[in-house]
Structure formats: structure tokens, C-alpha cells
């Protein structure tokens, strides 16, 4: 998918470990698995995160594949959404009827891949009750894999946990838990192990990671947000007023929805980096177009260091300072992790 891959992959790995399974987690996350090929046994489970860069040349598909969502990303490389979607399609396009494809029901682009695979279809949804897969009804996260796993009818629906019990913030992370539970279920992981992980897992570094609380202000590192869609998900994860740090390098992606959401959820916007002036301009255009909201001001700076300094001056007790740039890190850093580490270092030096 475009967002949620690393968190979902990590969740599946942890669920398998909690069930006592021998599991390998890799691909676009952690260490390359090619170095471990000699140690991977036929009875082991391998959980891989695959990006569009890896998928675009694939001519085989895995036994169990998942596409969480498809939203604009990496258009600086793929040029068009059609080409980007075609790369994602490869993870399910070469499957056979004995394989399984898990698709995000709430995402129209992911849902459309049902027509592109011969595999048995599974679904996850935050709002619709799906025939096979996992879904949320009210506060319950429910797993429905009875027919697929050959379970008795009375064991068909199992409650994984309740939404407030999930430690990860945001609706998007509830979807990640649902997707991970289906995938873990296909590996034979019992619901009890899923529940244990879903209610204790606190996330992966640089993904809505709480850095510290200082003088009543909570500082969050979401440096992984290298596209405006990812920043949207972060903004929607908080009820508190937000001081947002946005910037980096643009990937030729649309920013209008980000601008509108910023108007509604952000009290102070601080832009930095190569894309900073463009982001400030798009948000100001949203203001001019009559989008009235909570935004009190926009501060434009050049560097992350200056952005953190400005945020420290602007943030009030009870608010959130959120680094969720929407752009890549390559204008100033090696990767998003280096940017996130620098942010955390700067925040720890405050006060």
C-alpha cells in the first residue's frame, strides 16, 4: 500500500512471534532477507514489506498478499497514477486461485484490484462488515476467517479487541491492526496472540512516535510522512490543537486536501525546507478560497532546527507539536529516519 506497510508488517511479525511461530520480517523494513536465505526453513513464515520500487519488476506474487490502500505517492519516479498503481498491482496480479489477496475495502483503488487477481479475496474495513476478513463495528475489531480456515460456524467471528484498547493513535492504525490480524490469522495465529500485540504494540520509530512531553506540550515524530496523504492521516489522529511542522522535498503530489485539512485542524503551521514556500502558498490559497478554520498563523523558516525553535515558542500547554512533513527528507537529510532522529535530538535539547 501507499501508507501503513511498515506498521502492518511489524504487527504481523509480532503476532506470529507471540504465537510461538518462527517468522522472518524484512524486505523494505529492517535487514535484507537475502542474507538469511540459507537459514529460512520451509515451515517458517516470511513477512515482507514491498514498495512500488520493488514491485514494478515483479513477475511472481506471494501466496498471501495485501494491498492496504493506493493514494498518490512517488509520482516523481512513476510519473502517473496509472503507472504507480500498475506497480502495486503486481503483488496480486500473478496469484493463483489457491492464493489469498487481502484488500482494503475502504480504499477505492485497493478495492478495484479485486478484478486484477485470481486469488481468493479477503477484506478489511473500518466501517463495512465484510464477508471474509476483519472489520470494525462500533468499538469492536472483529476477525471473520472461519470459512477460510475451516472453523466451525460458531467460531467464525472472533473479537480481536476493542478500538480504545489499541495503543497506536489514529483510525489508520486501527485499519493496520485489522489488516495485520487477517494476515496473522492466515498463518494460524490465534486471536489471543493478536489481542496481546494489538493492545501493547506502541509503534515503529518515526511513525507518530511520542518523543516527549514538555511543559504540557506533547511532541510527536512522524518523519515517515513523505507524502501529503500520510500527513493527513496524522492530522486526523489528534483532537488536541496542533502546531504542525511541514516541509522537505515535494514528489509532485497534490496538496489541496492537505491544505484544507490544515485549515481545520492546525492552529500554527511552520513550513521548512525546499517545499516550505510551496506548502505555505497552497495553505494560504485555501484561506483565500474561504476555507475558514482553526489556523491562526503560518511561520516560514528554512531548516528543521529553526522549525523546532519556532514551535517551542508558539506551542501552548495542552497542544501537540507534530513533525509530519508531507515531503521527503532528501533536501537536507539522508532519509526520513535521519530527519526524525535529528528532530528527536532537537526536542530533547529543549528546556
Short mmCIF file of C-alpha atoms in Angstrom, two decimals:
data_model
loop_
_atom_site.label_atom_id
_atom_site.label_comp_id
_atom_site.label_asym_id
_atom_site.label_seq_id
_atom_site.Cartn_x
_atom_site.Cartn_y
_atom_site.Cartn_z
CA UNK A 1 0.00 0.00 0.00
CA UNK A 2 0.90 3.66 -0.06
CA UNK A 3 0.77 4.02 3.73
CA UNK A 4 0.80 1.63 6.67
CA UNK A 5 3.10 -1.02 5.21
CA UNK A 6 5.81 -0.91 7.85
CA UNK A 7 3.44 -0.80 10.82
CA UNK A 8 1.30 -3.62 9.43
CA UNK A 9 4.35 -5.74 8.59
CA UNK A 10 5.76 -5.20 12.08
CA UNK A 11 2.39 -6.07 13.66
CA UNK A 12 2.15 -9.34 11.71
CA UNK A 13 5.67 -10.28 12.75
CA UNK A 14 4.93 -9.56 16.41
CA UNK A 15 1.66 -11.51 16.28
CA UNK A 16 3.44 -14.52 14.80
CA UNK A 17 6.13 -14.33 17.47
CA UNK A 18 3.50 -14.05 20.21
CA UNK A 19 2.01 -17.29 18.90
CA UNK A 20 5.39 -19.03 19.02
CA UNK A 21 5.85 -19.21 15.26
CA UNK A 22 9.25 -18.96 13.61
CA UNK A 23 8.98 -15.83 11.48
CA UNK A 24 11.24 -13.64 9.36
CA UNK A 25 10.39 -9.98 8.79
CA UNK A 26 12.12 -7.98 6.07
CA UNK A 27 12.02 -6.52 2.58
CA UNK A 28 11.61 -2.76 2.71
CA UNK A 29 11.84 -2.93 6.51
CA UNK A 30 14.89 -3.88 8.55
CA UNK A 31 17.62 -6.09 7.13
CA UNK A 32 17.58 -7.60 3.61
CA UNK A 33 16.36 -11.19 3.87
CA UNK A 34 18.62 -12.43 1.09
CA UNK A 35 21.37 -12.80 3.70
CA UNK A 36 19.13 -15.20 5.66
CA UNK A 37 18.01 -17.47 2.81
CA UNK A 38 20.14 -20.39 3.98
CA UNK A 39 18.53 -20.23 7.44
CA UNK A 40 14.87 -19.92 6.38
CA UNK A 41 13.14 -23.30 6.71
CA UNK A 42 10.15 -24.45 4.61
CA UNK A 43 7.94 -24.38 7.72
CA UNK A 44 8.90 -20.79 8.60
CA UNK A 45 6.74 -17.76 7.85
CA UNK A 46 8.19 -14.80 5.96
CA UNK A 47 6.53 -11.38 6.23
CA UNK A 48 7.78 -8.87 3.67
CA UNK A 49 7.12 -5.21 3.10
CA UNK A 50 7.35 -4.42 -0.62
CA UNK A 51 7.42 -0.92 -2.08
CA UNK A 52 6.38 0.11 -5.58
CA UNK A 53 10.07 0.32 -6.48
CA UNK A 54 10.44 -3.40 -5.74
CA UNK A 55 7.04 -4.41 -7.12
CA UNK A 56 7.31 -2.74 -10.53
CA UNK A 57 9.56 -5.50 -11.92
CA UNK A 58 7.92 -8.48 -10.19
CA UNK A 59 6.58 -11.35 -12.29
CA UNK A 60 5.51 -13.56 -9.37
CA UNK A 61 3.16 -12.88 -6.46
CA UNK A 62 3.21 -14.29 -2.91
CA UNK A 63 0.81 -16.89 -1.54
CA UNK A 64 -0.81 -14.30 0.73
CA UNK A 65 -0.65 -10.68 -0.45
CA UNK A 66 -2.13 -7.48 0.94
CA UNK A 67 -2.78 -4.06 -0.58
CA UNK A 68 -3.81 -1.67 2.18
CA UNK A 69 -4.50 1.43 0.08
CA UNK A 70 -3.33 3.24 -3.05
CA UNK A 71 -3.02 7.02 -2.86
CA UNK A 72 -0.76 9.40 -4.81
CA UNK A 73 2.91 8.80 -4.00
CA UNK A 74 6.29 8.56 -5.75
CA UNK A 75 4.96 10.34 -8.83
CA UNK A 76 8.42 11.87 -9.21
CA UNK A 77 9.50 8.34 -10.18
CA UNK A 78 6.39 6.71 -11.68
CA UNK A 79 5.17 9.92 -13.38
CA UNK A 80 1.47 8.91 -13.44
CA UNK A 81 -1.01 7.33 -11.01
CA UNK A 82 -1.67 4.61 -13.61
CA UNK A 83 1.99 3.60 -13.62
CA UNK A 84 2.17 3.74 -9.82
CA UNK A 85 -0.98 1.61 -9.50
CA UNK A 86 0.37 -0.86 -12.06
CA UNK A 87 3.43 -1.41 -9.86
CA UNK A 88 1.24 -2.06 -6.81
CA UNK A 89 -0.93 -4.43 -8.85
CA UNK A 90 1.96 -6.86 -9.31
CA UNK A 91 1.70 -8.09 -5.72
CA UNK A 92 -1.66 -9.74 -6.57
CA UNK A 93 -1.64 -9.92 -10.39
CA UNK A 94 0.29 -13.19 -10.61
CA UNK A 95 -1.58 -15.05 -7.87
CA UNK A 96 -3.46 -18.30 -8.49
CA UNK A 97 -6.88 -19.45 -7.17
CA UNK A 98 -5.20 -21.24 -4.24
CA UNK A 99 -3.62 -17.94 -3.11
CA UNK A 100 -5.15 -15.16 -0.99
CA UNK A 101 -5.42 -11.41 -1.63
CA UNK A 102 -6.28 -9.08 1.25
CA UNK A 103 -7.57 -5.70 0.07
CA UNK A 104 -8.56 -2.51 1.86
CA UNK A 105 -12.31 -2.27 1.33
CA UNK A 106 -12.49 1.40 2.31
CA UNK A 107 -9.98 2.46 -0.36
CA UNK A 108 -11.45 2.57 -3.88
CA UNK A 109 -8.13 1.98 -5.63
CA UNK A 110 -7.25 -1.02 -3.47
CA UNK A 111 -10.78 -2.40 -3.80
CA UNK A 112 -10.54 -2.22 -7.60
CA UNK A 113 -7.69 -4.74 -7.55
CA UNK A 114 -10.30 -7.44 -6.86
CA UNK A 115 -10.72 -7.52 -10.65
CA UNK A 116 -6.97 -7.95 -11.20
CA UNK A 117 -6.29 -11.17 -9.28
CA UNK A 118 -7.34 -14.81 -9.48
CA UNK A 119 -6.78 -15.26 -5.74
CA UNK A 120 -9.36 -15.88 -3.02
CA UNK A 121 -10.41 -12.43 -1.80
CA UNK A 122 -10.21 -11.24 1.80
CA UNK A 123 -11.10 -7.76 3.04
CA UNK A 124 -10.58 -5.40 5.95
CA UNK A 125 -12.72 -2.36 6.68
CA UNK A 126 -13.17 0.31 9.31
CA UNK A 127 -16.84 0.75 8.51
CA UNK A 128 -18.31 -2.10 6.47
CA UNK A 129 -19.00 -5.64 7.65
CA UNK A 130 -17.03 -7.79 5.20
CA UNK A 131 -17.80 -11.34 4.16
CA UNK A 132 -14.32 -12.66 4.95
CA UNK A 133 -11.51 -10.80 6.69
CA UNK A 134 -11.73 -8.26 9.52
CA UNK A 135 -13.85 -5.22 10.27
CA UNK A 136 -14.85 -2.70 12.91
CA UNK A 137 -18.39 -2.45 14.26
CA UNK A 138 -18.85 0.22 16.91
CA UNK A 139 -15.78 -0.27 19.08
CA UNK A 140 -15.19 -3.95 18.30
CA UNK A 141 -12.46 -5.12 15.93
CA UNK A 142 -13.75 -8.44 14.60
CA UNK A 143 -11.96 -11.23 12.73
CA UNK A 144 -14.01 -13.33 10.32
CA UNK A 145 -11.93 -16.16 8.87
CA UNK A 146 -13.97 -19.21 9.83
CA UNK A 147 -14.75 -20.42 6.31
CA UNK A 148 -11.22 -19.81 5.07
CA UNK A 149 -9.64 -21.71 7.95
CA UNK A 150 -12.32 -24.40 8.07
CA UNK A 151 -13.53 -23.49 11.56
CA UNK A 152 -16.93 -24.41 12.99
CA UNK A 153 -19.60 -21.78 12.29
CA UNK A 154 -19.77 -20.72 15.94
CA UNK A 155 -16.05 -19.87 15.80
CA UNK A 156 -16.40 -17.80 12.64
CA UNK A 157 -16.43 -14.34 14.25
CA UNK A 158 -13.89 -13.51 16.95
CA UNK A 159 -13.40 -10.15 18.65
CA UNK A 160 -9.74 -9.18 18.43
CA UNK A 161 -10.11 -6.29 20.88
CA UNK A 162 -11.95 -3.00 21.32
CA UNK A 163 -10.73 0.10 19.50
CA UNK A 164 -9.87 2.09 22.67
CA UNK A 165 -7.56 -0.76 23.74
CA UNK A 166 -5.29 -0.27 20.71
CA UNK A 167 -2.19 1.67 21.78
CA UNK A 168 -1.50 3.12 18.33
CA UNK A 169 -3.11 6.51 17.59
CA UNK A 170 -5.43 7.20 14.69
CA UNK A 171 -8.10 5.49 12.61
CA UNK A 172 -5.47 4.49 10.06
CA UNK A 173 -3.73 2.41 12.72
CA UNK A 174 -6.97 0.61 13.57
CA UNK A 175 -7.05 -0.39 9.89
CA UNK A 176 -3.45 -1.56 10.16
CA UNK A 177 -4.39 -3.75 13.15
CA UNK A 178 -7.32 -5.22 11.21
CA UNK A 179 -5.14 -5.99 8.19
CA UNK A 180 -2.38 -7.48 10.32
CA UNK A 181 -4.87 -9.69 12.16
CA UNK A 182 -6.14 -11.18 8.91
CA UNK A 183 -2.61 -11.89 7.70
CA UNK A 184 -1.60 -13.37 11.05
CA UNK A 185 -4.78 -15.44 11.05
CA UNK A 186 -3.78 -16.92 7.71
CA UNK A 187 -0.58 -18.11 9.41
CA UNK A 188 -2.63 -19.81 12.12
CA UNK A 189 -2.08 -17.20 14.83
CA UNK A 190 -4.83 -17.44 17.49
CA UNK A 191 -6.90 -14.39 18.35
CA UNK A 192 -5.41 -14.30 21.84
CA UNK A 193 -1.95 -13.60 20.38
CA UNK A 194 -3.40 -10.95 18.06
CA UNK A 195 -5.07 -9.28 21.05
CA UNK A 196 -1.87 -9.33 23.08
CA UNK A 197 0.02 -7.48 20.36
CA UNK A 198 -2.79 -5.11 19.32
CA UNK A 199 -3.19 -3.85 22.89
CA UNK A 200 0.52 -3.47 23.71
CA UNK A 201 2.29 -2.53 20.46
CA UNK A 202 3.31 1.13 20.63
CA UNK A 203 4.53 1.57 17.08
CA UNK A 204 7.59 1.86 14.88
CA UNK A 205 10.08 4.71 15.12
CA UNK A 206 9.20 7.92 13.25
CA UNK A 207 5.54 6.93 12.86
CA UNK A 208 3.50 9.13 15.21
CA UNK A 209 6.17 8.43 17.81
CA UNK A 210 5.80 10.38 21.05
CA UNK A 211 9.19 11.99 21.68
CA UNK A 212 8.48 13.74 24.97
CA UNK A 213 6.09 15.88 26.98
CA UNK A 214 7.46 19.27 27.99
CA UNK A 215 5.52 21.96 29.84
CA UNK A 216 2.21 20.37 28.89
CA UNK A 217 3.12 20.09 25.19
CA UNK A 218 3.41 16.66 23.52
CA UNK A 219 5.99 16.40 20.73
CA UNK A 220 5.44 13.74 18.04
CA UNK A 221 7.82 12.46 15.35
CA UNK A 222 6.02 11.42 12.15
CA UNK A 223 9.00 11.87 9.84
CA UNK A 224 7.84 8.86 7.79
CA UNK A 225 5.14 11.14 6.33
CA UNK A 226 6.83 11.82 2.99
CA UNK A 227 3.56 12.42 1.13
CA UNK A 228 0.67 14.77 1.98
CA UNK A 229 -1.74 11.80 2.29
CA UNK A 230 0.34 10.46 5.17
CA UNK A 231 0.30 13.84 6.89
CA UNK A 232 -3.48 13.87 6.52
CA UNK A 233 -3.72 10.61 8.45
CA UNK A 234 -1.51 12.06 11.18
CA UNK A 235 -3.57 15.25 11.48
CA UNK A 236 -6.73 13.17 11.85
CA UNK A 237 -5.20 11.23 14.75
CA UNK A 238 -5.40 14.14 17.21
CA UNK A 239 -8.22 16.00 18.89
CA UNK A 240 -5.83 18.47 20.54
CA UNK A 241 -4.79 21.74 18.84
CA UNK A 242 -1.77 21.12 16.60
CA UNK A 243 1.40 23.02 15.81
CA UNK A 244 2.43 21.36 12.53
CA UNK A 245 5.93 21.21 11.04
CA UNK A 246 5.61 20.58 7.29
CA UNK A 247 8.22 20.67 4.53
CA UNK A 248 11.04 18.75 2.92
CA UNK A 249 11.07 17.96 -0.80
CA UNK A 250 7.91 17.62 -2.88
CA UNK A 251 7.29 14.50 -5.00
CA UNK A 252 4.98 16.25 -7.47
CA UNK A 253 1.92 15.26 -5.43
CA UNK A 254 -1.40 17.08 -4.87
CA UNK A 255 -1.51 19.21 -1.70
CA UNK A 256 -5.01 20.72 -1.83
CA UNK A 257 -6.66 18.28 0.59
CA UNK A 258 -3.72 18.66 2.95
CA UNK A 259 -4.19 22.45 2.84
CA UNK A 260 -7.91 22.21 3.59
CA UNK A 261 -7.32 19.80 6.49
CA UNK A 262 -4.56 22.03 7.85
CA UNK A 263 -7.02 24.91 7.96
CA UNK A 264 -9.43 22.79 10.03
CA UNK A 265 -7.05 21.03 12.43
CA UNK A 266 -3.88 23.09 12.81
CA UNK A 267 -3.50 26.20 14.99
CA UNK A 268 0.00 27.11 13.84
CA UNK A 269 1.73 25.91 10.66
CA UNK A 270 5.52 26.04 10.43
CA UNK A 271 6.99 25.29 7.00
CA UNK A 272 10.62 24.43 6.33
CA UNK A 273 12.88 23.03 3.66
CA UNK A 274 12.71 23.05 -0.12
CA UNK A 275 8.92 22.64 -0.30
CA UNK A 276 8.21 25.06 2.54
CA UNK A 277 7.28 28.08 0.40
CA UNK A 278 5.02 25.96 -1.82
CA UNK A 279 3.20 24.45 1.17
CA UNK A 280 2.68 27.88 2.73
CA UNK A 281 1.33 29.19 -0.58
CA UNK A 282 -1.14 26.31 -1.02
CA UNK A 283 -2.47 26.74 2.53
CA UNK A 284 -2.80 30.50 2.05
CA UNK A 285 -4.75 29.84 -1.17
CA UNK A 286 -7.10 27.62 0.83
CA UNK A 287 -7.64 30.55 3.20
CA UNK A 288 -8.35 32.92 0.31
CA UNK A 289 -10.89 30.44 -1.07
CA UNK A 290 -12.99 30.89 2.05
CA UNK A 291 -11.87 27.82 3.99
CA UNK A 292 -12.25 29.19 7.50
CA UNK A 293 -10.84 27.07 10.28
CA UNK A 294 -8.57 27.00 13.31
CA UNK A 295 -5.36 28.20 11.66
CA UNK A 296 -4.01 31.28 13.45
CA UNK A 297 -0.74 31.73 11.61
CA UNK A 298 1.93 30.46 9.23
CA UNK A 299 5.64 30.72 10.04
CA UNK A 300 8.11 30.13 7.21
CA UNK A 301 11.67 29.07 8.06
CA UNK A 302 14.46 27.32 6.17
CA UNK A 303 15.69 24.49 8.38
CA UNK A 304 14.32 21.85 10.73
CA UNK A 305 16.34 23.42 13.53
CA UNK A 306 14.58 26.75 13.01
CA UNK A 307 11.21 24.96 12.79
CA UNK A 308 11.69 23.29 16.18
CA UNK A 309 12.78 26.59 17.71
CA UNK A 310 9.68 28.33 16.34
CA UNK A 311 7.41 25.52 17.54
CA UNK A 312 8.84 25.77 21.06
CA UNK A 313 7.90 29.45 21.12
CA UNK A 314 4.41 29.00 19.64
CA UNK A 315 3.12 25.85 21.35
CA UNK A 316 0.81 26.13 24.35
CA UNK A 317 0.13 23.65 27.17
CA UNK A 318 -2.37 21.02 26.05
CA UNK A 319 -1.25 21.20 22.42
CA UNK A 320 0.61 18.80 20.14
CA UNK A 321 3.71 19.68 18.14
CA UNK A 322 3.71 17.33 15.17
CA UNK A 323 6.53 16.77 12.70
CA UNK A 324 4.63 15.31 9.75
CA UNK A 325 6.40 16.91 6.80
CA UNK A 326 4.46 15.64 3.77
CA UNK A 327 7.69 15.89 1.77
CA UNK A 328 10.75 13.67 1.53
CA UNK A 329 13.89 14.32 3.54
CA UNK A 330 16.30 14.40 0.62
CA UNK A 331 16.64 18.19 0.53
CA UNK A 332 18.58 18.10 3.80
CA UNK A 333 18.90 14.53 5.13
CA UNK A 334 19.93 11.05 4.00
CA UNK A 335 16.47 9.63 4.68
CA UNK A 336 13.34 10.09 6.82
CA UNK A 337 14.98 8.25 9.73
CA UNK A 338 17.90 10.68 9.89
CA UNK A 339 15.43 13.57 9.77
CA UNK A 340 13.37 12.02 12.56
CA UNK A 341 16.44 11.34 14.68
CA UNK A 342 17.54 14.95 14.28
CA UNK A 343 14.08 16.15 15.28
CA UNK A 344 14.14 13.98 18.40
CA UNK A 345 17.61 15.23 19.27
CA UNK A 346 16.47 18.85 18.96
CA UNK A 347 13.34 18.22 21.03
CA UNK A 348 15.31 16.52 23.80
CA UNK A 349 17.57 19.58 23.99
CA UNK A 350 14.64 21.90 24.71
CA UNK A 351 14.03 23.24 28.19
#
